[in-house]
Amino acid sequence: MNHPDPKVLDDYVDGVLLMEEVLALEEHLEACAECRAAVQARQDFMDAVADGLTEHLQAQSPGPRSMRFAPIAQQIRHAAPPGRRLPGWTMRAVAAAAVVLFAAGAWTSQQFQQRAVTDGPTLFGAGAVSPATPPMEPLLPDGWQGTSSVPGEYTMGMVPGREGGKASAIASAVEAPTGFGALTQIVSAQNYQGQRLRLRAHLATVGVQGWAGLWMRVDGPGGEPLSFDNMQARPVVGSTGWTQHDVVLDVPPEAHAIAFGTLLAGSGAAWLDDIELTAVDQSVPTTDSLNAQRSLPQNPVNLDFEGQP
Amino acid sequence: MKDNVTAISNHQRLIARWKQGDTQVAQVLYDTHRDQAFRLALSLLDHQEDAEDVAQEALSHALLNPQRFDPAKGRFGTWLGGIVVRMCRSRRRAKRRRERLMFWTWGRSRSLTPSAETPEEATVRNQQHSQLWRAVQALPELHKEAVILRMWGGHTYQDIAQILQCPQRTAQSRVRLGLERLRLALGQDFKPEARRSEDLG
């Protein structure tokens, strides 16, 4: 006897088999106990999956105050045409954004400001920043490495600095990058062992639609991370003027290397300038996101339940 | 039969009034679809807060853009489902990118837990969730979407094709392959377990 393909049985049980195939199959099933059992087993399995999913999901609901119509009602009442209003313009943001259109070169900050006033509102159009023309000399600064997690999505280069001179930058080179770009330097931890180290730097972002941040990592002798922060919990987004950020980590005595830099995820550009790596005292809190997750109390408390709430 | 016809034309009138800017109808649509939009997002993201966020964003986007809904192409719920699925995919991509970024900046020697949860939360979550749920969550994204829409949502393949924006045959084969993987993971004789008191920790 010719048994039908398992795919045919699947389609039959799922109700998608074509009518003439259904008739042929049912003829076969009348005569074949083995295939009848296989069909029944598939039916039972599909019912089990459907029932199990339904039982699980229908018992779930959004939290009591988490999904409400009111904010939507408000937006309907105040509906503006899409794309007309742009959030939070500041003069510095406009000035920083203005640079996107200019090739790297001889613009003074005064000229930036003037351009910004006239060009500001037109720069962003419908809200998307075109990264197509990186506003930079495509150069990697001495001593730094540049990485694009998906090759070709990001470029590194030099841009006008915060107070004259130069700054380094990461910019997206495609419209919708799926990876991230990073600028990195790795040094020996020798000069910093046993100290609390602060990475202080200035970041400016241009139309960042994902996020940007500073990052630092302290590695042990086996290459394992001892402490780490990449500002993921306090990301920089959008277009900001130059702002200062700190990452503070302890460097244990056995530390071997320190890696640090800046990163950008998504489209836009992130500029980095005026970095300081300095030892600070214990009064400065660390921003370690690795060990934050592990900060459990050393000892149990209130084991006789007599303690005050 | 007559009731069905009346119901359908009432619904059409409702949609027409919504498209004219009737806020009360928008509220009716919101209340009607809120929980199911949340459940769909939850089934795809397996995270309460993320699912609430995405479902609310999807409803917001849908209700603020009546001009984008074409009643001739299908029902409001189906259109909304498509928005939820796309937003879930986008959120998962962003989460994966954050995780890769964490991994890269952290150091290649370690594997990661997802950033949204502490290890303690993950353990509790796994204990409470059934074997079936975990097996479904472990499916590749495309199969998972199709299996959930068909097995939980009970949608026709025409609707699933609209929601997933793929041909019907593709939707059928994703469901079939997804179920095959589930059969391998759970065993052919799988039955949904009743919740035992030990499982609640």
CSV table of N, CA, C and O in Angstrom, one decimal, chain A residues 75 77 84 111 114 232:
chain,number,residue,atom,x,y,z
A,75,GLN,N,-4.0,62.7,22.0
A,75,GLN,CA,-3.3,62.9,20.8
A,75,GLN,C,-4.3,63.0,19.6
A,75,GLN,O,-4.0,63.8,18.7
A,77,ARG,N,-7.2,64.4,19.8
A,77,ARG,CA,-7.7,65.7,19.9
A,77,ARG,C,-6.8,66.8,19.4
A,77,ARG,O,-7.1,67.8,18.8
A,84,ARG,N,5.4,67.3,11.4
A,84,ARG,CA,5.6,68.8,11.4
A,84,ARG,C,6.3,69.3,12.6
A,84,ARG,O,7.2,70.1,12.5
A,111,GLN,N,30.8,80.9,12.0
A,111,GLN,CA,30.1,80.5,10.7
A,111,GLN,C,29.1,79.4,11.0
A,111,GLN,O,28.0,79.5,10.4
A,114,GLN,N,25.9,81.0,12.4
A,114,GLN,CA,25.2,81.8,11.4
A,114,GLN,C,24.4,80.8,10.5
A,114,GLN,O,23.2,81.0,10.3
A,232,GLN,N,24.7,51.8,28.8
A,232,GLN,CA,23.5,51.3,28.2
A,232,GLN,C,22.2,51.8,29.0
A,232,GLN,O,21.2,52.0,28.4
